[in-house]
Amino acid sequence: MSMPSATPMTILPNRGTAKVKSVLSGDTVVLLGRAAGEGRKAPEVTFTFERVTAPRMASKANDNVDDPGAFSSREWLRNLCVGKTVTFETRKQGATAGDRVYGLLFMPDPSDKTNTWNLSVESVRRGFCTPKVLGGDVEDISNDDGGDSVEDYEKALQAAYKEAQASRAGVHAEKPLVRKIMNAGDEFEAMTLVEKSKRLCTNGSVTCVIEYVFDGSRFRCIVTDPELESAGLLYGSFTLILAGVACPRVGNPKLSPPTPSEPFAEEARDFVELRLLQRELNISLYGTDKSGVCLVGTVHH
C-alpha cells in the first residue's frame, strides 16, 4: 500500500494486506500501510465495507447519542481487528467513492485459523451491520477483479442477515444499546471521575478506550468500566494528560495561518498511536490540570 506523491488520496491495489489502525464504526476502518522509506509517514486510507451499513456512532451531529446498537457494532470490530493485519479486496475507489475505499476485509477465524472470515458477512451474522439491499436482489455491479462474485457475496449477506434476525442478535434485539457520550466539564465534573474511580474501580484504575491521540502525551478517552455505571459515569469522555511527561505539540493545518508541528511531534504521536490508539486499557487518575477539565494520570499498558 503506497501513496503516490502527486495524488492527495491513497489508492489501494485490487488486493493486498494492511494493518488496521482504528475502527470508526461497525462498517468502517482506517487501514495503515507501510512507509515508502525511512522517515516517511505510513499511508492511511478509510475503508468501508461494501454493500452493508452499520448504525451511526454518536457525534455532535446527532447530539452525542448513538443509533441503537452502534457502539456494540463498533466495539465488536475494534476488539477483533485493531492492530492486526487484514487482507483487503477493493471494489470501489477513486472518483466514484469520494475520499474512501469500498471493499471487503478478510482475517483468520479467531477460533479456527484454518478458516477465513469475511468481516462484512460476520458482522451481519451478529447483527452489527445490515445489508444495504434486503431480500436478495443483486444490483448490477461490475466485478472484473475476480475473487468472490457479487452474487455469491450478496447471497452470503442475505443468509447471515436471516440468521441474525432469527437469533435477535445486535440491532435485531428488543432493546439494542443506545449510548450517550458525556463530556467532562459539560455533563460531569472531571474531579468526580477521579474520586469515583479510586473508590469504585478495581485497584483504583478505570477501564477506558483511547479514542484519539492529540500528541504523545494527550489523549481523548472514553470510560467503558462497568464499575462506574452506578455512578453515572459510563461512557464519560475526557482528555487525559500523561502524568510527569511533556511531548512536543502536533501542528494544526486547519488554522489560518496553519501552525507547524514542533520537532519530533509527529514521531511521538505515531509511537503512541501504534501502541495505545483504540486499545481498552486501565488508567490511574490523579487529578486535573489547571483548567479543571483535563485529567492527569498514568496509562497501564
GROMACS .gro file of C-alpha atoms in nm:
model
  301
    1MET     CA    1   0.000   0.000   0.000
    2SER     CA    2   0.166   0.320  -0.113
    3MET     CA    3   0.070   0.682  -0.158
    4PRO     CA    4   0.169   0.846  -0.490
    5SER     CA    5   0.319   1.186  -0.414
    6ALA     CA    6   0.110   1.363  -0.679
    7THR     CA    7  -0.222   1.219  -0.558
    8PRO     CA    8  -0.393   1.355  -0.245
    9MET     CA    9  -0.575   1.027  -0.173
   10THR     CA   10  -0.418   0.687  -0.114
   11ILE     CA   11  -0.527   0.444  -0.387
   12LEU     CA   12  -0.519   0.077  -0.295
   13PRO     CA   13  -0.436  -0.211  -0.527
   14ASN     CA   14  -0.712  -0.461  -0.602
   15ARG     CA   15  -0.587  -0.689  -0.326
   16GLY     CA   16  -0.330  -0.668  -0.052
   17THR     CA   17  -0.268  -0.661   0.320
   18ALA     CA   18  -0.262  -0.375   0.568
   19LYS     CA   19  -0.280  -0.317   0.942
   20VAL     CA   20  -0.599  -0.186   1.099
   21LYS     CA   21  -0.510   0.140   1.272
   22SER     CA   22  -0.856   0.221   1.408
   23VAL     CA   23  -1.225   0.142   1.372
   24LEU     CA   24  -1.453   0.440   1.307
   25SER     CA   25  -1.781   0.248   1.315
   26GLY     CA   26  -1.914  -0.102   1.265
   27ASP     CA   27  -1.858  -0.082   0.888
   28THR     CA   28  -1.556   0.148   0.851
   29VAL     CA   29  -1.190   0.118   0.949
   30VAL     CA   30  -0.867   0.309   0.890
   31LEU     CA   31  -0.602   0.095   0.723
   32LEU     CA   32  -0.233   0.165   0.773
   33GLY     CA   33   0.020   0.070   0.509
   34ARG     CA   34   0.398   0.059   0.503
   35ALA     CA   35   0.600   0.377   0.482
   36ALA     CA   36   0.769   0.428   0.145
   37GLY     CA   37   1.104   0.485   0.315
   38GLU     CA   38   1.279   0.574   0.637
   39GLY     CA   39   1.145   0.896   0.782
   40ARG     CA   40   0.834   0.881   0.561
   41LYS     CA   41   0.487   0.864   0.712
   42ALA     CA   42   0.293   0.542   0.659
   43PRO     CA   43  -0.006   0.593   0.427
   44GLU     CA   44  -0.359   0.565   0.564
   45VAL     CA   45  -0.692   0.506   0.394
   46THR     CA   46  -1.051   0.498   0.517
   47PHE     CA   47  -1.201   0.164   0.415
   48THR     CA   48  -1.576   0.089   0.428
   49PHE     CA   49  -1.744  -0.250   0.391
   50GLU     CA   50  -1.913  -0.290   0.054
   51ARG     CA   51  -2.293  -0.329   0.039
   52VAL     CA   52  -2.355  -0.322   0.417
   53THR     CA   53  -2.424  -0.046   0.665
   54ALA     CA   54  -2.375  -0.010   1.041
   55PRO     CA   55  -2.568   0.211   1.285
   56ARG     CA   56  -2.433   0.565   1.314
   57MET     CA   57  -2.198   0.641   1.601
   58ALA     CA   58  -2.255   0.928   1.845
   59SER     CA   59  -2.123   1.267   1.735
   60LYS     CA   60  -2.206   1.635   1.766
   61ALA     CA   61  -2.428   1.596   1.461
   62ASN     CA   62  -2.665   1.364   1.649
   63ASP     CA   63  -2.635   1.518   1.997
   64ASN     CA   64  -2.371   1.265   2.109
   65VAL     CA   65  -2.624   0.980   2.105
   66ASP     CA   66  -2.563   0.655   1.916
   67ASP     CA   67  -2.810   0.499   1.680
   68PRO     CA   68  -2.932   0.178   1.852
   69GLY     CA   69  -2.655  -0.082   1.851
   70ALA     CA   70  -2.387   0.147   1.705
   71PHE     CA   71  -2.137   0.120   1.992
   72SER     CA   72  -2.175  -0.257   2.022
   73SER     CA   73  -2.114  -0.283   1.648
   74ARG     CA   74  -1.801  -0.068   1.663
   75GLU     CA   75  -1.670  -0.246   1.972
   76TRP     CA   76  -1.703  -0.592   1.818
   77LEU     CA   77  -1.497  -0.485   1.520
   78ARG     CA   78  -1.249  -0.288   1.731
   79ASN     CA   79  -1.183  -0.580   1.965
   80LEU     CA   80  -1.145  -0.812   1.669
   81CYS     CA   81  -0.904  -0.632   1.441
   82VAL     CA   82  -0.735  -0.315   1.575
   83GLY     CA   83  -0.359  -0.354   1.549
   84LYS     CA   84  -0.392  -0.670   1.337
   85THR     CA   85  -0.311  -0.737   0.974
   86VAL     CA   86  -0.605  -0.798   0.743
   87THR     CA   87  -0.640  -0.883   0.377
   88PHE     CA   88  -0.836  -0.630   0.172
   89GLU     CA   89  -1.014  -0.659  -0.161
   90THR     CA   90  -1.119  -0.329  -0.317
   91ARG     CA   91  -1.450  -0.294  -0.501
   92LYS     CA   92  -1.486   0.082  -0.547
   93GLN     CA   93  -1.245   0.372  -0.506
   94GLY     CA   94  -1.140   0.700  -0.662
   95ALA     CA   95  -1.384   0.950  -0.808
   96THR     CA   96  -1.693   0.733  -0.753
   97ALA     CA   97  -1.608   0.664  -0.388
   98GLY     CA   98  -1.524   1.011  -0.261
   99ASP     CA   99  -1.246   1.010  -0.004
  100ARG     CA  100  -1.267   0.644   0.091
  101VAL     CA  101  -1.233   0.293  -0.049
  102TYR     CA  102  -1.515   0.037  -0.051
  103GLY     CA  103  -1.449  -0.334  -0.044
  104LEU     CA  104  -1.409  -0.648   0.164
  105LEU     CA  105  -1.181  -0.730   0.457
  106PHE     CA  106  -1.069  -1.079   0.550
  107MET     CA  107  -0.889  -1.224   0.850
  108PRO     CA  108  -0.847  -1.568   1.009
  109ASP     CA  109  -1.132  -1.700   1.222
  110PRO     CA  110  -1.006  -1.638   1.580
  111SER     CA  111  -1.128  -1.982   1.692
  112ASP     CA  112  -1.006  -2.173   1.385
  113LYS     CA  113  -0.711  -2.025   1.197
  114THR     CA  114  -0.773  -2.263   0.904
  115ASN     CA  115  -1.092  -2.072   0.821
  116THR     CA  116  -1.109  -1.718   0.685
  117TRP     CA  117  -1.371  -1.465   0.789
  118ASN     CA  118  -1.525  -1.211   0.556
  119LEU     CA  119  -1.574  -0.938   0.816
  120SER     CA  120  -1.875  -0.787   0.641
  121VAL     CA  121  -2.061  -1.119   0.647
  122GLU     CA  122  -1.961  -1.199   1.004
  123SER     CA  123  -2.073  -0.857   1.120
  124VAL     CA  124  -2.413  -0.902   0.956
  125ARG     CA  125  -2.439  -1.251   1.111
  126ARG     CA  126  -2.403  -1.097   1.458
  127GLY     CA  127  -2.649  -0.818   1.390
  128PHE     CA  128  -2.385  -0.545   1.390
  129CYS     CA  129  -2.441  -0.449   1.025
  130THR     CA  130  -2.727  -0.492   0.780
  131PRO     CA  131  -2.719  -0.544   0.402
  132LYS     CA  132  -2.798  -0.233   0.201
  133VAL     CA  133  -3.022  -0.445  -0.021
  134LEU     CA  134  -3.272  -0.668   0.159
  135GLY     CA  135  -3.445  -0.966   0.005
  136GLY     CA  136  -3.160  -1.090  -0.211
  137ASP     CA  137  -3.187  -0.851  -0.510
  138VAL     CA  138  -2.843  -0.805  -0.660
  139GLU     CA  139  -2.754  -0.480  -0.830
  140ASP     CA  140  -2.554  -0.483  -1.149
  141ILE     CA  141  -2.213  -0.405  -1.006
  142SER     CA  142  -1.905  -0.484  -1.210
  143ASN     CA  143  -1.650  -0.713  -1.054
  144ASP     CA  144  -1.376  -0.754  -1.309
  145ASP     CA  145  -1.110  -0.822  -1.047
  146GLY     CA  146  -1.209  -1.184  -0.989
  147GLY     CA  147  -1.247  -1.320  -0.638
  148ASP     CA  148  -1.590  -1.379  -0.488
  149SER     CA  149  -1.865  -1.277  -0.728
  150VAL     CA  150  -2.111  -1.008  -0.628
  151GLU     CA  151  -2.389  -1.268  -0.636
  152ASP     CA  152  -2.206  -1.505  -0.400
  153TYR     CA  153  -2.126  -1.219  -0.164
  154GLU     CA  154  -2.486  -1.094  -0.169
  155LYS     CA  155  -2.620  -1.444  -0.101
  156ALA     CA  156  -2.384  -1.477   0.196
  157LEU     CA  157  -2.504  -1.141   0.330
  158GLN     CA  158  -2.871  -1.236   0.297
  159ALA     CA  159  -2.817  -1.572   0.470
  160ALA     CA  160  -2.625  -1.404   0.753
  161TYR     CA  161  -2.900  -1.141   0.786
  162LYS     CA  162  -3.166  -1.410   0.828
  163GLU     CA  163  -2.953  -1.577   1.097
  164ALA     CA  164  -2.920  -1.251   1.286
  165GLN     CA  165  -3.293  -1.182   1.265
  166ALA     CA  166  -3.380  -1.533   1.384
  167SER     CA  167  -3.149  -1.507   1.685
  168ARG     CA  168  -3.247  -1.143   1.755
  169ALA     CA  169  -2.879  -1.050   1.760
  170GLY     CA  170  -2.734  -0.700   1.768
  171VAL     CA  171  -2.964  -0.439   1.616
  172HIS     CA  172  -3.239  -0.701   1.595
  173ALA     CA  173  -3.256  -0.732   1.975
  174GLU     CA  174  -3.559  -0.591   2.155
  175LYS     CA  175  -3.353  -0.310   2.308
  176PRO     CA  176  -3.011  -0.259   2.147
  177LEU     CA  177  -2.765  -0.048   2.343
  178VAL     CA  178  -2.808   0.326   2.292
  179ARG     CA  179  -2.505   0.509   2.428
  180LYS     CA  180  -2.495   0.878   2.514
  181ILE     CA  181  -2.149   1.032   2.543
  182MET     CA  182  -2.096   1.269   2.836
  183ASN     CA  183  -1.813   1.521   2.820
  184ALA     CA  184  -1.600   1.618   3.120
  185GLY     CA  185  -1.658   1.981   3.208
  186ASP     CA  186  -2.004   1.981   3.050
  187GLU     CA  187  -2.207   1.683   3.172
  188PHE     CA  188  -1.985   1.590   3.468
  189GLU     CA  189  -1.704   1.732   3.680
  190ALA     CA  190  -1.362   1.589   3.598
  191MET     CA  191  -1.269   1.552   3.965
  192THR     CA  192  -1.580   1.341   4.020
  193LEU     CA  193  -1.435   1.080   3.786
  194VAL     CA  194  -1.105   1.086   3.977
  195GLU     CA  195  -1.279   1.035   4.312
  196LYS     CA  196  -1.523   0.769   4.189
  197SER     CA  197  -1.254   0.570   4.010
  198LYS     CA  198  -1.045   0.548   4.327
  199ARG     CA  199  -1.344   0.438   4.532
  200LEU     CA  200  -1.536   0.212   4.295
  201CYS     CA  201  -1.289   0.068   4.040
  202THR     CA  202  -1.076  -0.240   4.098
  203ASN     CA  203  -0.727  -0.138   4.210
  204GLY     CA  204  -0.833   0.225   4.177
  205SER     CA  205  -0.784   0.233   3.799
  206VAL     CA  206  -1.060   0.296   3.545
  207THR     CA  207  -1.102   0.099   3.223
  208CYS     CA  208  -1.113   0.323   2.915
  209VAL     CA  209  -1.072   0.312   2.539
  210ILE     CA  210  -0.814   0.555   2.398
  211GLU     CA  211  -1.026   0.709   2.123
  212TYR     CA  212  -0.789   0.971   1.987
  213VAL     CA  213  -0.424   1.073   2.025
  214PHE     CA  214  -0.366   1.450   2.009
  215ASP     CA  215   0.008   1.416   2.066
  216GLY     CA  216   0.246   1.191   2.254
  217SER     CA  217   0.110   1.288   2.595
  218ARG     CA  218  -0.255   1.394   2.540
  219PHE     CA  219  -0.535   1.155   2.456
  220ARG     CA  220  -0.913   1.154   2.436
  221CYS     CA  221  -1.056   0.865   2.635
  222ILE     CA  222  -1.399   0.718   2.694
  223VAL     CA  223  -1.495   0.528   3.009
  224THR     CA  224  -1.603   0.169   2.942
  225ASP     CA  225  -1.568   0.048   3.302
  226PRO     CA  226  -1.894  -0.119   3.414
  227GLU     CA  227  -1.799  -0.047   3.777
  228LEU     CA  228  -1.875   0.320   3.710
  229GLU     CA  229  -2.222   0.264   3.564
  230SER     CA  230  -2.386   0.306   3.904
  231ALA     CA  231  -2.212   0.645   3.937
  232GLY     CA  232  -2.349   0.759   3.601
  233LEU     CA  233  -2.002   0.788   3.451
  234LEU     CA  234  -2.010   0.503   3.199
  235TYR     CA  235  -1.927   0.646   2.854
  236GLY     CA  236  -1.786   0.962   3.006
  237SER     CA  237  -1.542   1.128   2.766
  238PHE     CA  238  -1.236   1.320   2.883
  239THR     CA  239  -0.893   1.443   2.780
  240LEU     CA  240  -0.607   1.266   2.957
  241ILE     CA  241  -0.266   1.426   3.010
  242LEU     CA  242   0.010   1.178   3.091
  243ALA     CA  243   0.149   1.247   3.437
  244GLY     CA  244   0.510   1.357   3.467
  245VAL     CA  245   0.590   1.398   3.097
  246ALA     CA  246   0.552   1.652   2.819
  247CYS     CA  247   0.563   1.589   2.445
  248PRO     CA  248   0.609   1.828   2.152
  249ARG     CA  249   0.280   1.960   2.015
  250VAL     CA  250   0.143   1.849   1.680
  251GLY     CA  251   0.060   2.139   1.446
  252ASN     CA  252  -0.285   2.226   1.318
  253PRO     CA  253  -0.305   2.264   0.938
  254LYS     CA  254  -0.669   2.381   0.959
  255LEU     CA  255  -0.582   2.706   1.134
  256SER     CA  256  -0.523   3.024   0.940
  257PRO     CA  257  -0.232   3.051   0.914
  258PRO     CA  258  -0.154   2.679   0.977
  259THR     CA  259   0.061   2.606   1.280
  260PRO     CA  260   0.361   2.376   1.227
  261SER     CA  261   0.439   2.075   1.443
  262GLU     CA  262   0.721   2.102   1.692
  263PRO     CA  263   1.029   1.887   1.628
  264PHE     CA  264   0.959   1.514   1.678
  265ALA     CA  265   0.588   1.576   1.748
  266GLU     CA  266   0.473   1.354   1.462
  267GLU     CA  267   0.712   1.077   1.563
  268ALA     CA  268   0.591   1.091   1.925
  269ARG     CA  269   0.227   1.072   1.820
  270ASP     CA  270   0.294   0.784   1.580
  271PHE     CA  271   0.478   0.596   1.856
  272VAL     CA  272   0.178   0.627   2.089
  273GLU     CA  273  -0.086   0.557   1.824
  274LEU     CA  274   0.073   0.226   1.729
  275ARG     CA  275   0.058   0.111   2.091
  276LEU     CA  276  -0.244   0.278   2.251
  277LEU     CA  277  -0.492   0.404   1.991
  278GLN     CA  278  -0.830   0.232   2.037
  279ARG     CA  279  -0.695  -0.010   2.294
  280GLU     CA  280  -0.901  -0.070   2.607
  281LEU     CA  281  -0.664  -0.008   2.898
  282ASN     CA  282  -0.660   0.071   3.268
  283ILE     CA  283  -0.582   0.429   3.369
  284SER     CA  284  -0.491   0.559   3.716
  285LEU     CA  285  -0.622   0.913   3.761
  286TYR     CA  286  -0.451   1.156   3.999
  287GLY     CA  287  -0.627   1.489   3.946
  288THR     CA  288  -0.687   1.761   3.690
  289ASP     CA  289  -0.481   2.027   3.514
  290LYS     CA  290  -0.520   2.398   3.593
  291SER     CA  291  -0.834   2.421   3.380
  292GLY     CA  292  -1.009   2.162   3.597
  293VAL     CA  293  -1.134   1.988   3.281
  294CYS     CA  294  -0.843   1.772   3.161
  295LEU     CA  295  -0.744   1.476   3.378
  296VAL     CA  296  -0.390   1.377   3.470
  297GLY     CA  297  -0.297   1.012   3.502
  298THR     CA  298  -0.098   0.703   3.407
  299VAL     CA  299  -0.188   0.453   3.134
  300HIS     CA  300  -0.113   0.091   3.224
  301HIS     CA  301  -0.001  -0.088   2.907
   0.00000   0.00000   0.00000
